[in-house]
Every structure is written in C-alpha cells, then in structure tokens.
Short mmCIF file of N, CA and C in Angstrom, two decimals:
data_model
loop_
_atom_site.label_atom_id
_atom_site.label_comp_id
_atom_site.label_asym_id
_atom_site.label_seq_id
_atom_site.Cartn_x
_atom_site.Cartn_y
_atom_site.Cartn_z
N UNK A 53 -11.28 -11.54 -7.36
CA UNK A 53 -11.59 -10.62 -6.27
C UNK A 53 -10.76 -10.94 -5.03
N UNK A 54 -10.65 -11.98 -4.67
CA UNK A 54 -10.23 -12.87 -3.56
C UNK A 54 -8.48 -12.06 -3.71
N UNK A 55 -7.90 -12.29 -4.84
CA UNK A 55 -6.67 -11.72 -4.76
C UNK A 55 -6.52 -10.48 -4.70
N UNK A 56 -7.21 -9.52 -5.27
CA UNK A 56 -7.28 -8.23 -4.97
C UNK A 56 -7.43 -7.55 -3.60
N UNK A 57 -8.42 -8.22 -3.01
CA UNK A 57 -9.06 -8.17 -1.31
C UNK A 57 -7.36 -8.09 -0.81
N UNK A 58 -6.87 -9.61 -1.11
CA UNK A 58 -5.38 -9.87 -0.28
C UNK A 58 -4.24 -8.42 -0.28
N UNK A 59 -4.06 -8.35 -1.79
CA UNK A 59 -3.14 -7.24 -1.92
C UNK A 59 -3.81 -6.17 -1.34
N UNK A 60 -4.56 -5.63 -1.15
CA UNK A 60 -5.03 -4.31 -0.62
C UNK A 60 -5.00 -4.54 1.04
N UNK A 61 -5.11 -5.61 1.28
CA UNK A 61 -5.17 -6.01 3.04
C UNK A 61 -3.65 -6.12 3.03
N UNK A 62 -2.86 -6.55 2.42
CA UNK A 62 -0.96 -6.27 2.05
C UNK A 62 -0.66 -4.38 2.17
N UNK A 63 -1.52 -3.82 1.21
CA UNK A 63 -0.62 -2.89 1.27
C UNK A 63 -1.37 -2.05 2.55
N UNK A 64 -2.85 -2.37 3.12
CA UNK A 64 -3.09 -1.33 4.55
C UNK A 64 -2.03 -1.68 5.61
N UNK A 65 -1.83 -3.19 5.65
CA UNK A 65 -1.15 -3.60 7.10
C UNK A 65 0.31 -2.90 6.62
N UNK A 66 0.75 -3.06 5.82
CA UNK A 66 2.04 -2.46 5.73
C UNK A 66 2.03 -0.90 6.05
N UNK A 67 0.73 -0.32 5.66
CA UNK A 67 1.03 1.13 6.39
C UNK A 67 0.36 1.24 7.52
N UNK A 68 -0.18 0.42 7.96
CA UNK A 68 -0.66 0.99 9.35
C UNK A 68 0.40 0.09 10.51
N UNK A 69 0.98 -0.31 10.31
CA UNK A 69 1.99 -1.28 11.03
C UNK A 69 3.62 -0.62 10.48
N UNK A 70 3.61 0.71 9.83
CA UNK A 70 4.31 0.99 9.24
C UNK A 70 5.93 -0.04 8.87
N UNK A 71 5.50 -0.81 8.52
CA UNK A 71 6.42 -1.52 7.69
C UNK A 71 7.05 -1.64 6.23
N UNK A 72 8.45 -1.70 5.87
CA UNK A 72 8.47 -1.08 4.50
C UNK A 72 8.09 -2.26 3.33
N UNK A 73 7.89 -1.85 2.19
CA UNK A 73 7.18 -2.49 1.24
C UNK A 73 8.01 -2.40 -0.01
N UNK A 74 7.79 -2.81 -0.89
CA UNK A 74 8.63 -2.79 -2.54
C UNK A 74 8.24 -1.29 -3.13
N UNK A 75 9.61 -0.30 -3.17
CA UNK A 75 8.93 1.40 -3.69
C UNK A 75 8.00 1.27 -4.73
N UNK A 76 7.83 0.23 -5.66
CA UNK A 76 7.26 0.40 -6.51
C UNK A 76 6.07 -1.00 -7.22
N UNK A 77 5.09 -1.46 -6.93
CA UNK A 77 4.44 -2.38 -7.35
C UNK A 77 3.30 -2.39 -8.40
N UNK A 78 3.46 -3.28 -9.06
CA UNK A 78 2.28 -3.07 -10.63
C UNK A 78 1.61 -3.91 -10.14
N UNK A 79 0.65 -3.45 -9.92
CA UNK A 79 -0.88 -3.98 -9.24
C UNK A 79 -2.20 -3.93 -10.29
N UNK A 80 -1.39 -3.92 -11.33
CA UNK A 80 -2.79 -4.34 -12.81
C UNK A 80 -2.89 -5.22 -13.08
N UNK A 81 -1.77 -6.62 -12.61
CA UNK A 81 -2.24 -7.86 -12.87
C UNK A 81 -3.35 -8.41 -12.03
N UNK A 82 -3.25 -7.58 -10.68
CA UNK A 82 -4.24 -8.67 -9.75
C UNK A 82 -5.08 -7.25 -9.34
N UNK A 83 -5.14 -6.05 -9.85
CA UNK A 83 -6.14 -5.10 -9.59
C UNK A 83 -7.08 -4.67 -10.55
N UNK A 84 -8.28 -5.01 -11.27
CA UNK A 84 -8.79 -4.61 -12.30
C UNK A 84 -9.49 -3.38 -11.63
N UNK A 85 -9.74 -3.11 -10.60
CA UNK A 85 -10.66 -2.05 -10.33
C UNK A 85 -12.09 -2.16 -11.13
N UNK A 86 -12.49 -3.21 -10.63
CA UNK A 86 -13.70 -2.66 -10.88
C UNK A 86 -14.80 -3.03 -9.93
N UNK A 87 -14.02 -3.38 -8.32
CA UNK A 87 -14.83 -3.61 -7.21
C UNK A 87 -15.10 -2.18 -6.84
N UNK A 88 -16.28 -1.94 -6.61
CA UNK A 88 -16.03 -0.57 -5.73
C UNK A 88 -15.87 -0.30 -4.39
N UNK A 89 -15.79 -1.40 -3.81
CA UNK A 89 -14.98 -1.75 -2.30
C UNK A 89 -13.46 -1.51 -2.48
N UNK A 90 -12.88 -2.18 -3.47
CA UNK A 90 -11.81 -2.10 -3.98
C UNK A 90 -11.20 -0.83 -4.12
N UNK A 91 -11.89 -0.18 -4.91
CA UNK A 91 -11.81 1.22 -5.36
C UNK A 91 -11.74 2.34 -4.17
N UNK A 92 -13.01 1.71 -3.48
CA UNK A 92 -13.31 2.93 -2.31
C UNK A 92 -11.53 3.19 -1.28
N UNK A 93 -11.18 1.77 -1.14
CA UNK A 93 -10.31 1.86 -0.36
C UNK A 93 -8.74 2.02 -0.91
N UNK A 94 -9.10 2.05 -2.13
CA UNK A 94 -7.52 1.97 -2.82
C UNK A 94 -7.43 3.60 -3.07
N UNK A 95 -8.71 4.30 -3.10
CA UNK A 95 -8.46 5.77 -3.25
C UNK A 95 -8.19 6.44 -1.84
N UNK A 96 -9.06 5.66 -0.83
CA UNK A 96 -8.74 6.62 0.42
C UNK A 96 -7.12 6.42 1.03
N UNK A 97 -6.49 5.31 0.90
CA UNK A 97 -5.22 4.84 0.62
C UNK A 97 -4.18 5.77 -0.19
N UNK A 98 -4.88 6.24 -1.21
CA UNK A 98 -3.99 7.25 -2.13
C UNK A 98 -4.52 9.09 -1.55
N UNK A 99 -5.50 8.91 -1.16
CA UNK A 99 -5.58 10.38 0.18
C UNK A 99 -4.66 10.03 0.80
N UNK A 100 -4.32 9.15 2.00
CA UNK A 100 -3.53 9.25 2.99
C UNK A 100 -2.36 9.34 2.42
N UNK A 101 -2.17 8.95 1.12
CA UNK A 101 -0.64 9.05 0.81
C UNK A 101 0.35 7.88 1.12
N UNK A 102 -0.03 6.78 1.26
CA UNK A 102 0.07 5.78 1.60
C UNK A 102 0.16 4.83 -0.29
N UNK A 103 -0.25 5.50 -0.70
CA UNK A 103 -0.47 5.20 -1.96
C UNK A 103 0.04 6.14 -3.19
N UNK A 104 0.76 6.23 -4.04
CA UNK A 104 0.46 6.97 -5.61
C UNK A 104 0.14 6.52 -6.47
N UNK A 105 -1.08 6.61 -7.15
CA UNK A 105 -1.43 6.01 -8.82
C UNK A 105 0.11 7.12 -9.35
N UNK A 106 0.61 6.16 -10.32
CA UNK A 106 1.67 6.76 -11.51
C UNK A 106 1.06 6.14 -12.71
N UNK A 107 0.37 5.48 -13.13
CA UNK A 107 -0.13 5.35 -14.14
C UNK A 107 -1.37 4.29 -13.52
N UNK A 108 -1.86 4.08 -15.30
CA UNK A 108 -3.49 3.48 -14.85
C UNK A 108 -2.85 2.10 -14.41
N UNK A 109 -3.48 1.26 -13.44
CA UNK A 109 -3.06 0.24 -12.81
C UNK A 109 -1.50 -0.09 -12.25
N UNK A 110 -0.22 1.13 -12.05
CA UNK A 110 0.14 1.33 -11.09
C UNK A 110 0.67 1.90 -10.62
N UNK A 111 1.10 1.66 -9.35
CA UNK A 111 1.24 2.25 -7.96
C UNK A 111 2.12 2.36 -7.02
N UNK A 112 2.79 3.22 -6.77
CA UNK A 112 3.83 4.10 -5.99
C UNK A 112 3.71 3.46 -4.91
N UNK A 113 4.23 2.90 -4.09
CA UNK A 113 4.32 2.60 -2.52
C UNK A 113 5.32 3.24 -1.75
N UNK A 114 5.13 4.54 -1.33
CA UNK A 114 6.92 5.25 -0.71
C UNK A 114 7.00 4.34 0.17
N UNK A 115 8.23 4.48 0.77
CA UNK A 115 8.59 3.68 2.26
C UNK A 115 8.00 4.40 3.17
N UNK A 116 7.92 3.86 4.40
CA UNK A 116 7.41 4.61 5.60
C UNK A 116 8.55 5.34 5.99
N UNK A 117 8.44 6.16 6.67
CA UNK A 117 9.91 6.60 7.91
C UNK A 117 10.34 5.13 8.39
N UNK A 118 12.30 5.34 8.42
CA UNK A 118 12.92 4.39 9.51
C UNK A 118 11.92 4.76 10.80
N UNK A 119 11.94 3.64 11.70
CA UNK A 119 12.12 2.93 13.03
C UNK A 119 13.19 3.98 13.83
N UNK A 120 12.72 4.56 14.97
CA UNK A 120 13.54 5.44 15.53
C UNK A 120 14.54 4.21 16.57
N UNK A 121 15.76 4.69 16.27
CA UNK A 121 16.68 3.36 16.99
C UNK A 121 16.13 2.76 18.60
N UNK A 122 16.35 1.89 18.88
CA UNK A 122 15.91 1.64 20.15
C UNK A 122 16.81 1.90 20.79
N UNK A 123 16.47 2.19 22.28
CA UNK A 123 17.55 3.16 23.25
C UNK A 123 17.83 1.81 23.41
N UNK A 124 19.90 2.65 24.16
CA UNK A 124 20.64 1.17 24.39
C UNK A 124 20.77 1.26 25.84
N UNK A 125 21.14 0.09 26.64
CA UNK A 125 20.95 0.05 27.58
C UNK A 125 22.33 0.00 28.12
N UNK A 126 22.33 1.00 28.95
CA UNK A 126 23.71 1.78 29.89
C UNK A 126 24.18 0.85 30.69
#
C-alpha cells in the first residue's frame, strides 16, 4: 500500500506542480488497485486527464504544456 500511496502522491505533484513525467509508466507492478482510496483518486486523476488507463494496470502520463519562457531582461 505504502508504495502505491507514494506513486500516486508522484504522479498528483507532478500535475499539479505541472512538471513533466515519463509519457508512459506501467504502474501494475506497484498498483494492484484494490485500495479504494487508491482507486478513488487514480480515477479522478484520469477525469482530469492527468491520467490515461491504456490497458488494465497501465497508464498514459501526457506531458504537461512547456513553461512559458521567462521574460529577458532589457
């Protein structure tokens, strides 16, 4: 459980901190789904789109948008 908790607290901070992540991660070794904490949040995750199931245990991570350049200083 303990590892599952981690990766799912991995993949929120990466989208709410929009930071980019690996496009593509298999999350059936350390996701059995069968927390329903787990579940609850790995689906609302795949609402926001932040997430794609592509098959059973795994999961699409798009990148976020680039970082709009930082203005340069004149």
């Amino acid at each position: 459980m303990q590892i599952r908790v981690e990766l799912l607290a991995l993949v929120s901070w990466c989208h709410r901190h929009n930071k980019p992540w690996p496009p593509r991660m298999n999350l059936a070794k350390h996701f059995t789904m069968n927390s329903n904490a787990v579940d609850y949040h790995m689906a609302r995750l795949i609402r926001e789109g932040a997430v794609k199931r592509i098959a059973p245990g795994v999961f699409r991570l798009p990148s976020p948008p680039a970082p709009l350049p930082a203005p340069q200083e004149a």
